Amino acid sequence: MDLLIHQILSGLATGGIYASMALALVMIYQATHHVNFAQGEMAMFATYLAWTLLQSGLPYWGAFFLTVIVSFVAGVVIERVIIRPVEHAPVLSVVTVFIGLLVIFNSVAGWVFSYTIKPFPSPFPEKPLFGNVYMSSHELGSMGITLVLLLALFVFFRFTPLGLAMRAAAQNPVSSRLVGVRVGWMLALGWGLAAAIGGVAGMMIAPIVYLEPNMMGGVLLYAFAGALLGGIDSPGGAVVGGFIVGVLENVVGTYLGNELKFTIALILIVTVLVIRPSGLFGKVHVSRV
């Protein structure tokens, strides 16, 4: 029983990271109606930036917040310079751009930082916090940071004028323009927030999986499964889906073997697409023909 409790709580900790990445995927999907295949590589590159700042002597939290800021700016620039010109291009062209970004970020990271696995420090002590015996201090701390981030985003999108404008621009660009919302910039800010969220997720998962150019491949797969399970057009659903996937991954890995972890994510993706493509909390769109 203790083992099951430990795996569930650890799954919630990693599920929080998947939830963050799933939320970033949903934010980009709402803005472009495409899945950003480069989301994981953008997070990986941001984590390398944090590692570089740490190696230069900057304190952890200074490197953390500076990385988040740089990631946000980079996300805005990518949207304005790379994504905006293909905004109305055919679907295949946009998907090609996303895959191109994935390859570019991965290759540049390998070229600059090499493919050697590097340890990434955790800001939390090695001893368990608060006498907790079920979760490591990093798992508990990363869960806390993830929950604070998700709560801050909820308050931002629910109660601030800028957050409401960003939601409106993503859901109904035409009507938003009619009431004076600068839709283009709102979408760019959405890209910036998605990149910043990915950077936080990368820095939280790096002490667990170690730092290397392909570190976010599996994380992105789990995050995509969580986004589909919760609803690819539902930010709240994607968060719930991310936590569910995290728990399933840990429990399956413990009782059925680590070899089936990726299989569970793929089974979830296929099952949701076949049975309920809108996910658990997504909206079902019906069109007259």
Short mmCIF file of C-alpha atoms in Angstrom, two decimals:
data_model
loop_
_atom_site.label_atom_id
_atom_site.label_comp_id
_atom_site.label_asym_id
_atom_site.label_seq_id
_atom_site.Cartn_x
_atom_site.Cartn_y
_atom_site.Cartn_z
CA MET A 1 0.00 0.00 0.00
CA ASP A 2 2.83 2.37 0.85
CA LEU A 3 4.36 1.69 -2.56
CA LEU A 4 1.08 2.58 -4.30
CA ILE A 5 0.74 5.82 -2.31
CA HIS A 6 4.34 6.71 -3.14
CA GLN A 7 3.80 6.10 -6.86
CA ILE A 8 0.56 8.09 -6.93
CA LEU A 9 2.13 11.08 -5.19
CA SER A 10 5.25 10.91 -7.37
CA GLY A 11 2.94 10.64 -10.39
CA LEU A 12 1.16 13.81 -9.31
CA ALA A 13 4.54 15.58 -9.14
CA THR A 14 5.57 14.56 -12.67
CA GLY A 15 1.95 14.99 -13.76
CA GLY A 16 2.19 18.64 -12.78
CA ILE A 17 5.06 19.05 -15.25
CA TYR A 18 3.06 17.25 -17.94
CA ALA A 19 0.11 19.50 -17.10
CA SER A 20 2.26 22.59 -17.65
CA MET A 21 3.43 21.33 -21.03
CA ALA A 22 -0.11 20.27 -21.95
CA LEU A 23 -1.34 23.76 -21.09
CA ALA A 24 1.36 25.27 -23.32
CA LEU A 25 0.28 22.97 -26.17
CA VAL A 26 -3.37 23.99 -25.72
CA MET A 27 -2.48 27.69 -25.71
CA ILE A 28 -0.69 27.34 -29.05
CA TYR A 29 -3.48 25.15 -30.42
CA GLN A 30 -6.10 27.73 -29.53
CA ALA A 31 -4.09 30.41 -31.31
CA THR A 32 -3.15 28.46 -34.45
CA HIS A 33 -5.36 25.31 -34.42
CA HIS A 34 -2.16 23.29 -34.83
CA VAL A 35 -0.05 21.30 -32.39
CA ASN A 36 3.35 22.87 -31.79
CA PHE A 37 5.69 19.91 -32.24
CA ALA A 38 8.62 22.13 -31.23
CA GLN A 39 7.22 22.90 -27.76
CA GLY A 40 9.45 20.33 -26.07
CA GLU A 41 12.59 21.47 -27.89
CA MET A 42 11.87 25.10 -26.98
CA ALA A 43 11.64 24.04 -23.33
CA MET A 44 14.86 22.04 -23.65
CA PHE A 45 16.71 25.01 -25.13
CA ALA A 46 15.43 27.24 -22.32
CA THR A 47 16.75 24.70 -19.79
CA TYR A 48 20.17 24.83 -21.45
CA LEU A 49 20.05 28.62 -21.10
CA ALA A 50 19.36 28.22 -17.37
CA TRP A 51 22.24 25.72 -17.10
CA THR A 52 24.57 28.20 -18.81
CA LEU A 53 23.55 30.97 -16.40
CA LEU A 54 24.13 28.65 -13.45
CA GLN A 55 27.57 27.72 -14.78
CA SER A 56 28.43 31.41 -15.01
CA GLY A 57 27.81 31.77 -11.27
CA LEU A 58 24.28 33.17 -11.17
CA PRO A 59 22.16 31.97 -8.21
CA TYR A 60 19.50 29.37 -9.05
CA TRP A 61 16.46 31.59 -8.66
CA GLY A 62 18.12 34.42 -10.55
CA ALA A 63 18.81 32.03 -13.44
CA PHE A 64 15.28 30.65 -13.13
CA PHE A 65 13.47 33.97 -13.49
CA LEU A 66 15.87 35.28 -16.14
CA THR A 67 15.28 32.11 -18.18
CA VAL A 68 11.51 32.56 -17.89
CA ILE A 69 11.79 36.16 -19.13
CA VAL A 70 14.07 35.26 -22.04
CA SER A 71 11.80 32.33 -22.97
CA PHE A 72 8.79 34.64 -23.02
CA VAL A 73 10.54 37.13 -25.30
CA ALA A 74 11.79 34.32 -27.56
CA GLY A 75 8.25 32.93 -27.87
CA VAL A 76 6.91 36.34 -28.92
CA VAL A 77 9.71 36.76 -31.48
CA ILE A 78 9.12 33.28 -32.93
CA GLU A 79 5.43 34.05 -33.40
CA ARG A 80 6.03 37.45 -35.00
CA VAL A 81 8.93 36.44 -37.24
CA ILE A 82 8.34 32.78 -38.12
CA ILE A 83 4.71 31.84 -37.46
CA ARG A 84 2.97 35.04 -38.56
CA PRO A 85 4.09 34.82 -42.24
CA VAL A 86 2.55 31.32 -42.55
CA GLU A 87 -0.57 32.12 -40.53
CA HIS A 88 -2.89 31.55 -43.50
CA ALA A 89 -0.74 28.97 -45.28
CA PRO A 90 -1.96 25.38 -45.91
CA VAL A 91 -1.94 23.03 -42.93
CA LEU A 92 1.00 21.02 -44.26
CA SER A 93 3.11 24.18 -44.55
CA VAL A 94 2.46 25.15 -40.92
CA VAL A 95 3.20 21.62 -39.69
CA THR A 96 6.44 21.68 -41.68
CA VAL A 97 7.43 24.94 -39.96
CA PHE A 98 6.80 23.39 -36.53
CA ILE A 99 8.85 20.31 -37.39
CA GLY A 100 11.57 22.57 -38.78
CA LEU A 101 11.69 24.47 -35.49
CA LEU A 102 11.98 21.16 -33.63
CA VAL A 103 14.95 20.05 -35.73
CA ILE A 104 16.64 23.46 -35.55
CA PHE A 105 16.41 23.75 -31.75
CA ASN A 106 17.56 20.14 -31.27
CA SER A 107 20.48 20.44 -33.69
CA VAL A 108 21.66 23.82 -32.40
CA ALA A 109 21.53 22.55 -28.81
CA GLY A 110 23.60 19.50 -29.76
CA TRP A 111 26.06 21.65 -31.70
CA VAL A 112 26.51 24.28 -28.98
CA PHE A 113 26.23 22.17 -25.83
CA SER A 114 27.07 18.69 -27.22
CA TYR A 115 24.99 15.55 -26.70
CA THR A 116 26.75 14.65 -23.46
CA ILE A 117 24.34 14.15 -20.56
CA LYS A 118 24.71 16.89 -17.95
CA PRO A 119 23.38 17.00 -14.39
CA PHE A 120 20.99 19.85 -13.65
CA PRO A 121 20.77 21.07 -10.04
CA SER A 122 17.60 21.13 -7.99
CA PRO A 123 16.85 24.18 -5.85
CA PHE A 124 15.44 21.97 -3.11
CA PRO A 125 17.41 20.14 -0.38
CA GLU A 126 18.22 16.45 -0.63
CA LYS A 127 16.45 15.60 2.63
CA PRO A 128 12.65 15.17 2.41
CA LEU A 129 10.68 18.30 3.28
CA PHE A 130 8.37 18.36 6.34
CA GLY A 131 9.32 14.80 7.27
CA ASN A 132 7.58 13.48 4.17
CA VAL A 133 8.48 9.86 3.35
CA TYR A 134 6.48 9.41 0.15
CA MET A 135 7.98 12.12 -2.07
CA SER A 136 11.45 13.53 -2.55
CA SER A 137 11.99 17.20 -1.79
CA HIS A 138 12.37 17.93 -5.51
CA GLU A 139 9.10 16.20 -6.36
CA LEU A 140 7.28 18.10 -3.63
CA GLY A 141 8.93 21.39 -4.56
CA SER A 142 8.30 21.00 -8.28
CA MET A 143 4.66 20.21 -7.56
CA GLY A 144 4.41 23.38 -5.48
CA ILE A 145 5.97 25.52 -8.22
CA THR A 146 3.71 23.95 -10.84
CA LEU A 147 0.57 24.57 -8.77
CA VAL A 148 1.57 28.19 -8.12
CA LEU A 149 2.20 28.66 -11.85
CA LEU A 150 -1.15 27.14 -12.81
CA LEU A 151 -2.98 29.20 -10.18
CA ALA A 152 -1.28 32.39 -11.39
CA LEU A 153 -2.29 31.61 -14.98
CA PHE A 154 -5.87 30.91 -13.90
CA VAL A 155 -6.09 34.27 -12.11
CA PHE A 156 -4.45 36.03 -15.08
CA PHE A 157 -6.82 34.61 -17.70
CA ARG A 158 -9.92 34.82 -15.51
CA PHE A 159 -9.66 38.22 -13.83
CA THR A 160 -7.29 40.53 -15.75
CA PRO A 161 -8.26 42.59 -18.82
CA LEU A 162 -5.19 41.40 -20.74
CA GLY A 163 -5.92 37.77 -19.94
CA LEU A 164 -9.55 38.12 -21.01
CA ALA A 165 -8.42 39.81 -24.25
CA MET A 166 -6.02 36.94 -24.96
CA ARG A 167 -8.79 34.39 -24.39
CA ALA A 168 -11.14 36.29 -26.66
CA ALA A 169 -8.52 36.63 -29.40
CA ALA A 170 -7.82 32.88 -29.34
CA GLN A 171 -11.49 31.84 -29.33
CA ASN A 172 -13.03 34.41 -31.71
CA PRO A 173 -10.50 36.59 -33.56
CA VAL A 174 -13.08 38.29 -35.80
CA SER A 175 -15.35 39.49 -32.99
CA SER A 176 -12.31 40.48 -30.92
CA ARG A 177 -11.07 42.75 -33.70
CA LEU A 178 -14.49 44.39 -33.90
CA VAL A 179 -14.27 45.45 -30.24
CA GLY A 180 -10.73 46.79 -30.56
CA VAL A 181 -8.59 43.87 -29.38
CA ARG A 182 -5.21 43.70 -31.12
CA VAL A 183 -5.52 40.04 -32.02
CA GLY A 184 -2.05 39.70 -33.56
CA TRP A 185 -0.28 40.86 -30.43
CA MET A 186 -2.56 38.81 -28.18
CA LEU A 187 -1.59 35.67 -30.08
CA ALA A 188 2.08 36.64 -29.84
CA LEU A 189 1.74 37.06 -26.07
CA GLY A 190 0.14 33.60 -25.98
CA TRP A 191 3.20 32.17 -27.68
CA GLY A 192 5.39 33.98 -25.18
CA LEU A 193 3.48 32.55 -22.22
CA ALA A 194 3.59 29.05 -23.72
CA ALA A 195 7.37 29.32 -24.15
CA ALA A 196 7.79 30.58 -20.57
CA ILE A 197 5.63 27.74 -19.19
CA GLY A 198 7.70 25.27 -21.19
CA GLY A 199 10.88 26.73 -19.74
CA VAL A 200 9.59 26.22 -16.19
CA ALA A 201 8.62 22.63 -17.03
CA GLY A 202 12.06 21.97 -18.52
CA MET A 203 13.87 23.27 -15.43
CA MET A 204 11.67 21.16 -13.15
CA ILE A 205 12.08 17.90 -15.11
CA ALA A 206 15.82 18.29 -15.86
CA PRO A 207 17.04 17.19 -12.38
CA ILE A 208 15.05 13.96 -12.88
CA VAL A 209 15.85 13.03 -16.49
CA TYR A 210 19.20 14.91 -16.76
CA LEU A 211 19.98 17.56 -19.33
CA GLU A 212 20.55 16.58 -22.97
CA PRO A 213 19.07 17.69 -26.32
CA ASN A 214 16.48 14.87 -26.46
CA MET A 215 15.34 15.16 -22.84
CA MET A 216 11.87 16.53 -23.64
CA GLY A 217 10.83 13.97 -26.27
CA GLY A 218 9.07 11.66 -23.81
CA VAL A 219 7.74 14.58 -21.76
CA LEU A 220 6.09 16.09 -24.85
CA LEU A 221 4.47 12.74 -25.68
CA TYR A 222 2.97 12.48 -22.19
CA ALA A 223 1.91 16.14 -22.31
CA PHE A 224 0.23 15.59 -25.68
CA ALA A 225 -1.60 12.57 -24.27
CA GLY A 226 -2.73 14.68 -21.31
CA ALA A 227 -3.88 17.52 -23.59
CA LEU A 228 -5.92 15.12 -25.74
CA LEU A 229 -7.36 13.32 -22.71
CA GLY A 230 -8.51 16.55 -21.08
CA GLY A 231 -9.45 18.30 -24.30
CA ILE A 232 -7.10 19.95 -26.78
CA ASP A 233 -9.23 23.13 -26.69
CA SER A 234 -9.72 23.13 -22.89
CA PRO A 235 -6.88 24.62 -20.78
CA GLY A 236 -8.37 23.30 -17.54
CA GLY A 237 -8.97 19.90 -19.08
CA ALA A 238 -5.39 19.72 -20.30
CA VAL A 239 -4.15 20.35 -16.76
CA VAL A 240 -6.35 17.59 -15.35
CA GLY A 241 -5.27 15.27 -18.18
CA GLY A 242 -1.61 15.95 -17.45
CA PHE A 243 -2.02 14.93 -13.81
CA ILE A 244 -3.92 11.77 -14.81
CA VAL A 245 -1.20 10.77 -17.28
CA GLY A 246 1.50 11.35 -14.65
CA VAL A 247 -0.19 9.03 -12.18
CA LEU A 248 -0.87 6.36 -14.82
CA GLU A 249 2.74 6.49 -16.00
CA ASN A 250 4.11 5.90 -12.51
CA VAL A 251 1.64 3.17 -11.53
CA VAL A 252 2.04 1.29 -14.82
CA GLY A 253 5.82 1.56 -14.66
CA THR A 254 5.83 0.12 -11.16
CA TYR A 255 3.46 -2.81 -11.59
CA LEU A 256 3.77 -3.67 -15.30
CA GLY A 257 7.31 -2.55 -16.13
CA ASN A 258 8.93 0.64 -17.40
CA GLU A 259 8.85 -0.74 -20.94
CA LEU A 260 5.09 -0.06 -21.11
CA LYS A 261 5.23 3.61 -20.05
CA PHE A 262 5.31 5.02 -23.58
CA THR A 263 2.83 2.39 -24.69
CA ILE A 264 0.27 3.68 -22.18
CA ALA A 265 0.65 7.22 -23.54
CA LEU A 266 0.17 6.01 -27.11
CA ILE A 267 -2.83 3.87 -26.12
CA LEU A 268 -4.38 6.91 -24.44
CA ILE A 269 -3.85 9.04 -27.55
CA VAL A 270 -5.37 6.45 -29.90
CA THR A 271 -8.28 5.68 -27.54
CA VAL A 272 -9.23 9.32 -27.08
CA LEU A 273 -9.03 10.04 -30.82
CA VAL A 274 -11.22 7.03 -31.62
CA ILE A 275 -13.80 7.24 -28.82
CA ARG A 276 -13.96 10.92 -27.81
CA PRO A 277 -11.79 13.24 -29.94
CA SER A 278 -12.92 16.28 -27.94
CA GLY A 279 -11.46 14.80 -24.73
CA LEU A 280 -13.05 14.70 -21.27
CA PHE A 281 -13.66 18.44 -20.99
CA GLY A 282 -13.36 19.67 -24.58
CA LYS A 283 -16.24 21.11 -26.57
CA VAL A 284 -17.94 19.03 -29.24
CA HIS A 285 -18.25 21.14 -32.40
CA VAL A 286 -21.19 20.37 -34.65
CA SER A 287 -21.38 21.87 -38.15
CA ARG A 288 -24.31 21.82 -40.57
CA VAL A 289 -23.50 20.61 -44.06
#
